[in-house]
Short mmCIF file of C-alpha atoms (C1' of nucleotides) in Angstrom, two decimals:
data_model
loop_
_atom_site.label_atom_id
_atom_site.label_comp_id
_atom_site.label_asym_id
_atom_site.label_seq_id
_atom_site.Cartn_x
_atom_site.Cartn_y
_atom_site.Cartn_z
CA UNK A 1 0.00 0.00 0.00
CA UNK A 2 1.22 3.63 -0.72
CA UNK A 3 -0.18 6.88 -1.31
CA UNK A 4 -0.92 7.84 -4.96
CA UNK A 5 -0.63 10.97 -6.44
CA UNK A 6 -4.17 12.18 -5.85
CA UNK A 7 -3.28 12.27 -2.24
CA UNK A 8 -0.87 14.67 -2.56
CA UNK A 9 -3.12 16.65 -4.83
CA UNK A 10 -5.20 17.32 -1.41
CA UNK A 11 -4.84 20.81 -0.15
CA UNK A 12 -1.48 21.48 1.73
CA UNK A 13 -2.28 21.32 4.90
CA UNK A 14 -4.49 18.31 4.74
CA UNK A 15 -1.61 16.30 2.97
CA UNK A 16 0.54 17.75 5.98
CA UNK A 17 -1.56 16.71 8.63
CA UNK A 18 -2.36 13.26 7.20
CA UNK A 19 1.68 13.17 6.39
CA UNK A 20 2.32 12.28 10.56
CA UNK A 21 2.99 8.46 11.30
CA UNK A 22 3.14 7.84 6.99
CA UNK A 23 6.15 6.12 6.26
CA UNK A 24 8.58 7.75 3.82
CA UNK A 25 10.37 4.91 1.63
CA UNK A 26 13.52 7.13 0.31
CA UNK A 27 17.43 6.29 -0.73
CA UNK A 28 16.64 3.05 0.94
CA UNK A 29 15.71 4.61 4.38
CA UNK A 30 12.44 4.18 6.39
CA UNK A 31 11.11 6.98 7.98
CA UNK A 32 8.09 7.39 10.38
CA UNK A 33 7.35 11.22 9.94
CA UNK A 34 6.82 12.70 13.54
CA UNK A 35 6.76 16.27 12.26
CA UNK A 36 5.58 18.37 8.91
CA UNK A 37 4.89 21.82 8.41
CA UNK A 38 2.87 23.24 5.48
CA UNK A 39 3.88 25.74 2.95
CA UNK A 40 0.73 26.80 1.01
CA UNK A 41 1.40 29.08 -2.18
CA UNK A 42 1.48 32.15 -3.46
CA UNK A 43 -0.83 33.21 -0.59
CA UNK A 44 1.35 32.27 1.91
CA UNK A 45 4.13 34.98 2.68
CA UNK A 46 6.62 32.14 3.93
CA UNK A 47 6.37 30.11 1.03
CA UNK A 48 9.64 30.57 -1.40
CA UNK A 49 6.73 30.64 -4.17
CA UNK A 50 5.41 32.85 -2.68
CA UNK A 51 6.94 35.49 -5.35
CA UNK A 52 5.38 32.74 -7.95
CA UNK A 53 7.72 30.96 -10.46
CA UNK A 54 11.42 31.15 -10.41
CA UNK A 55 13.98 28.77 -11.44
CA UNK A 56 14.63 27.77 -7.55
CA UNK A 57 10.83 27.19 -7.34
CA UNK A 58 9.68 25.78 -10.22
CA UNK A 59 9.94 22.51 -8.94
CA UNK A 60 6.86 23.39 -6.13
CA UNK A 61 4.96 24.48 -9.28
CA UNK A 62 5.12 21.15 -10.80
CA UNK A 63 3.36 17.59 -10.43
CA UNK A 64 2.59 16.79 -6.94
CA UNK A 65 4.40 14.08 -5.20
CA UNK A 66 7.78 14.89 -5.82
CA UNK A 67 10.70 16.23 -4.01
CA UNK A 68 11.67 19.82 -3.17
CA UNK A 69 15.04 19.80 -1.58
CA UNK A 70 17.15 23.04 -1.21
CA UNK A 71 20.33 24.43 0.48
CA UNK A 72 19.59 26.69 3.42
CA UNK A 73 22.08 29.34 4.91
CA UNK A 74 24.58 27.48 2.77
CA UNK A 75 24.93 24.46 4.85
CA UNK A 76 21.90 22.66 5.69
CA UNK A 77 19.52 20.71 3.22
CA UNK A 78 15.52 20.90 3.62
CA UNK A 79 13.23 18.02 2.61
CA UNK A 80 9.94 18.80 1.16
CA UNK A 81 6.77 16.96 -1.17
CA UNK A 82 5.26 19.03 -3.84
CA UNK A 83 1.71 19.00 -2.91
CA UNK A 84 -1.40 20.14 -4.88
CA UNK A 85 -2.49 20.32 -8.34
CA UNK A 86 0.58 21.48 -11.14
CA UNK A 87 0.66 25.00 -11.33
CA UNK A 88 -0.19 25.96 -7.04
CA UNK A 89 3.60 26.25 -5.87
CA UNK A 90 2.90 24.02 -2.36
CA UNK A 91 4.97 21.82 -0.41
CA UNK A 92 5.05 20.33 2.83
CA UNK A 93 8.46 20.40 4.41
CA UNK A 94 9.90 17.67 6.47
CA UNK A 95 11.10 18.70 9.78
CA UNK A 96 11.28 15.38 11.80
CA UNK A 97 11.61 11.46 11.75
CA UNK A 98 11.55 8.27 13.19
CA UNK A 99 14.79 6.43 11.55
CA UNK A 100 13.02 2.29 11.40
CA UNK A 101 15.45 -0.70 11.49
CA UNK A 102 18.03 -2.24 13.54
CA UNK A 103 19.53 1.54 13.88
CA UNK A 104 16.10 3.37 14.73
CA UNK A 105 16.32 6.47 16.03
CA UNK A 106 14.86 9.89 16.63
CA UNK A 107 15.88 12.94 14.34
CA UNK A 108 13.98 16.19 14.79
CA UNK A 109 15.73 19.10 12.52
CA UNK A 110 14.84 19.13 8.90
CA UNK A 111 18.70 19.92 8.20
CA UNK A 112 19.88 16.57 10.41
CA UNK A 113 17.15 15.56 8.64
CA UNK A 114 18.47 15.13 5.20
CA UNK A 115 22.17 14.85 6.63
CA UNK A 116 21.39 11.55 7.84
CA UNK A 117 19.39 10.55 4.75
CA UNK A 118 22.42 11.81 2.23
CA UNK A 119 19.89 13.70 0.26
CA UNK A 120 21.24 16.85 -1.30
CA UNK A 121 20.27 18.66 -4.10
CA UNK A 122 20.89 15.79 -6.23
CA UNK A 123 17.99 14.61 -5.21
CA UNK A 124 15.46 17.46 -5.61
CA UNK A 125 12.81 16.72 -8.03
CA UNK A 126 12.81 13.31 -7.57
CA UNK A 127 9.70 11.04 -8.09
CA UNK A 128 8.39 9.65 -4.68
CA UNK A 129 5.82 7.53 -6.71
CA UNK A 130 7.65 4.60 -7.76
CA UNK A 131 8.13 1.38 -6.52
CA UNK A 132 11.63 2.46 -4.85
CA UNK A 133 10.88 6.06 -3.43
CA UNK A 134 7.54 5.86 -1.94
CA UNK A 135 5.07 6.98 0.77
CA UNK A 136 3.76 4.17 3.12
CA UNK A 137 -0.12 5.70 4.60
CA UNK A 138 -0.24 5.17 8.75
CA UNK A 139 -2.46 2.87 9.54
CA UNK A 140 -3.62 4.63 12.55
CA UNK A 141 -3.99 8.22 13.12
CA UNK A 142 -1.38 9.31 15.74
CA UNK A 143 -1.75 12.02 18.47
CA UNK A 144 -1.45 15.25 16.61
CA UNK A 145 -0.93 19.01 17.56
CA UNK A 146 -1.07 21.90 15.33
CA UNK A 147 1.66 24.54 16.44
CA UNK A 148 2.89 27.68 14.76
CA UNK A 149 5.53 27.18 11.98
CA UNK A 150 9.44 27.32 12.99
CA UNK A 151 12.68 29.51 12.22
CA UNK A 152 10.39 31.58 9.70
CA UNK A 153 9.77 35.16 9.60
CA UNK A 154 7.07 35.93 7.67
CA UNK A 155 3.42 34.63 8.34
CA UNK A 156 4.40 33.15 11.57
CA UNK A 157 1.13 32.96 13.27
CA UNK A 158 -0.30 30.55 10.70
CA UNK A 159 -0.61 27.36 12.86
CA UNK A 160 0.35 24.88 9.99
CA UNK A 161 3.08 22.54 11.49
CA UNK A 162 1.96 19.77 12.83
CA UNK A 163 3.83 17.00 15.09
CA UNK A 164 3.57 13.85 16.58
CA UNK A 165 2.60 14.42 20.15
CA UNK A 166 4.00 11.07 21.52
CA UNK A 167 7.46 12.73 20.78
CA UNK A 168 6.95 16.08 21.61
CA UNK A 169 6.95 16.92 25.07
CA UNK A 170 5.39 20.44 24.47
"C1'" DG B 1 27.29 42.50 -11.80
"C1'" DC B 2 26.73 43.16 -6.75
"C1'" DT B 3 24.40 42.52 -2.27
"C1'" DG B 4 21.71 40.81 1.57
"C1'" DG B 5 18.86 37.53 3.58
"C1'" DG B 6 17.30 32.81 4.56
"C1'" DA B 7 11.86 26.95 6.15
"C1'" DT B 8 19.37 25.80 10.40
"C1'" DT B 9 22.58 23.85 13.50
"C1'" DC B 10 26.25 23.78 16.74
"C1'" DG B 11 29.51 25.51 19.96
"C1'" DC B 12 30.84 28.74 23.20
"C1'" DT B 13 29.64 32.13 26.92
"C1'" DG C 1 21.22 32.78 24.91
"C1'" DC C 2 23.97 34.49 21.03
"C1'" DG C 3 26.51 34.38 16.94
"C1'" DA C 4 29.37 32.12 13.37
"C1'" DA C 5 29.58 29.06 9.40
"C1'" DT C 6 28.57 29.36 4.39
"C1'" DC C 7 26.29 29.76 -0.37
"C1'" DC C 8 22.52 30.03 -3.48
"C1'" DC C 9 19.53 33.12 -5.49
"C1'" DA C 10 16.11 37.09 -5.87
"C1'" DG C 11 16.09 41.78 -6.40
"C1'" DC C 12 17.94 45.87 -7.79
"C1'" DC C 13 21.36 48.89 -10.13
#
DNA sequence: GCTGGGATTCGCT
DNA sequence: GCGAATCCCAGCC
């Protein structure tokens, strides 16, 4: 079972929401997602499409269900989906995990993140529809808060991330 | 062509 | 708690 492309179509923060205790299948990693936040548009001030297409952003512009991975203050790698139909310029971003296997463990950071997965740039744009990079649905909902959005500036009382309460102590 | 800021993290005070 | 590390890119000249 995984989650087809008219999942992702949903609206942003739906997809987010839904996104907590899915699997991620991706560079041969399994992660429990514990923590998403939603970036909704041209509408929404902290979105980097927010300023509409660019060549950094096209990539949130495009089909939903693929990656959106880019290099923040020149050291640190962000993991988002493309979410909604072609043309809206959302993503949800990635922001915590649940590592599965013999070495499980907890990441929360969306630049640890991606450090422990090895995904850099190279891997933006990337398909997670396929039988190798894939999302796995939960199976049952999970304890979920809705907070206000993290190390952003703009738009900051939009309560669109969303985490995992079991690992969360606040 | 130049400049400043950014969806972060870590180490030192 | 504060600031450095570090670089891509959007915006403006």
């Amino acid at each position: 079972m995984r989650l087809e492309r008219a999942f992702f179509e949903q609206p942003t923060v739906e997809v987010a929401q839904q996104l907590i205790g899915a699997t991620l299948i991706i560079n041969g990693f399994e992660i429990e997602l514990i923590e998403t936040e939603a970036y909704v548009g041209e509408g929404d001030a902290a979105c980097h499409a927010h300023r509409g297409i660019t060549p950094r952003t096209k990539v949130m512009f495009g089909p939903p269900g693929r990656t959106y991975i880019y290099l923040i203050y020149g050291m640190y790698h962000c993991l988002n989906i493309v979410t909604e139909p072609e043309g809206s310029g959302s993503a949800v971003l990635i922001r915590g995990g649940l590592i599965k296997g013999p070495t499980a463990e907890i990441i929360k950071g969306p630049g640890r993140l991606c450090r422990h997965l090895g995904l850099t740039k190279a891997h933006n744009e990337m398909c997670l529809l396929n039988e190798t990079h894939f999302v796995r649905p939960r199976q049952e909902a999970p304890p979920i808060k809705a907070t206000p959005r993290i190390g952003i500036t703009k738009a900051t009382d939009k309560p669109w991330r969303f985490i995992n309460v079991d690992y969360y102590s606040k």
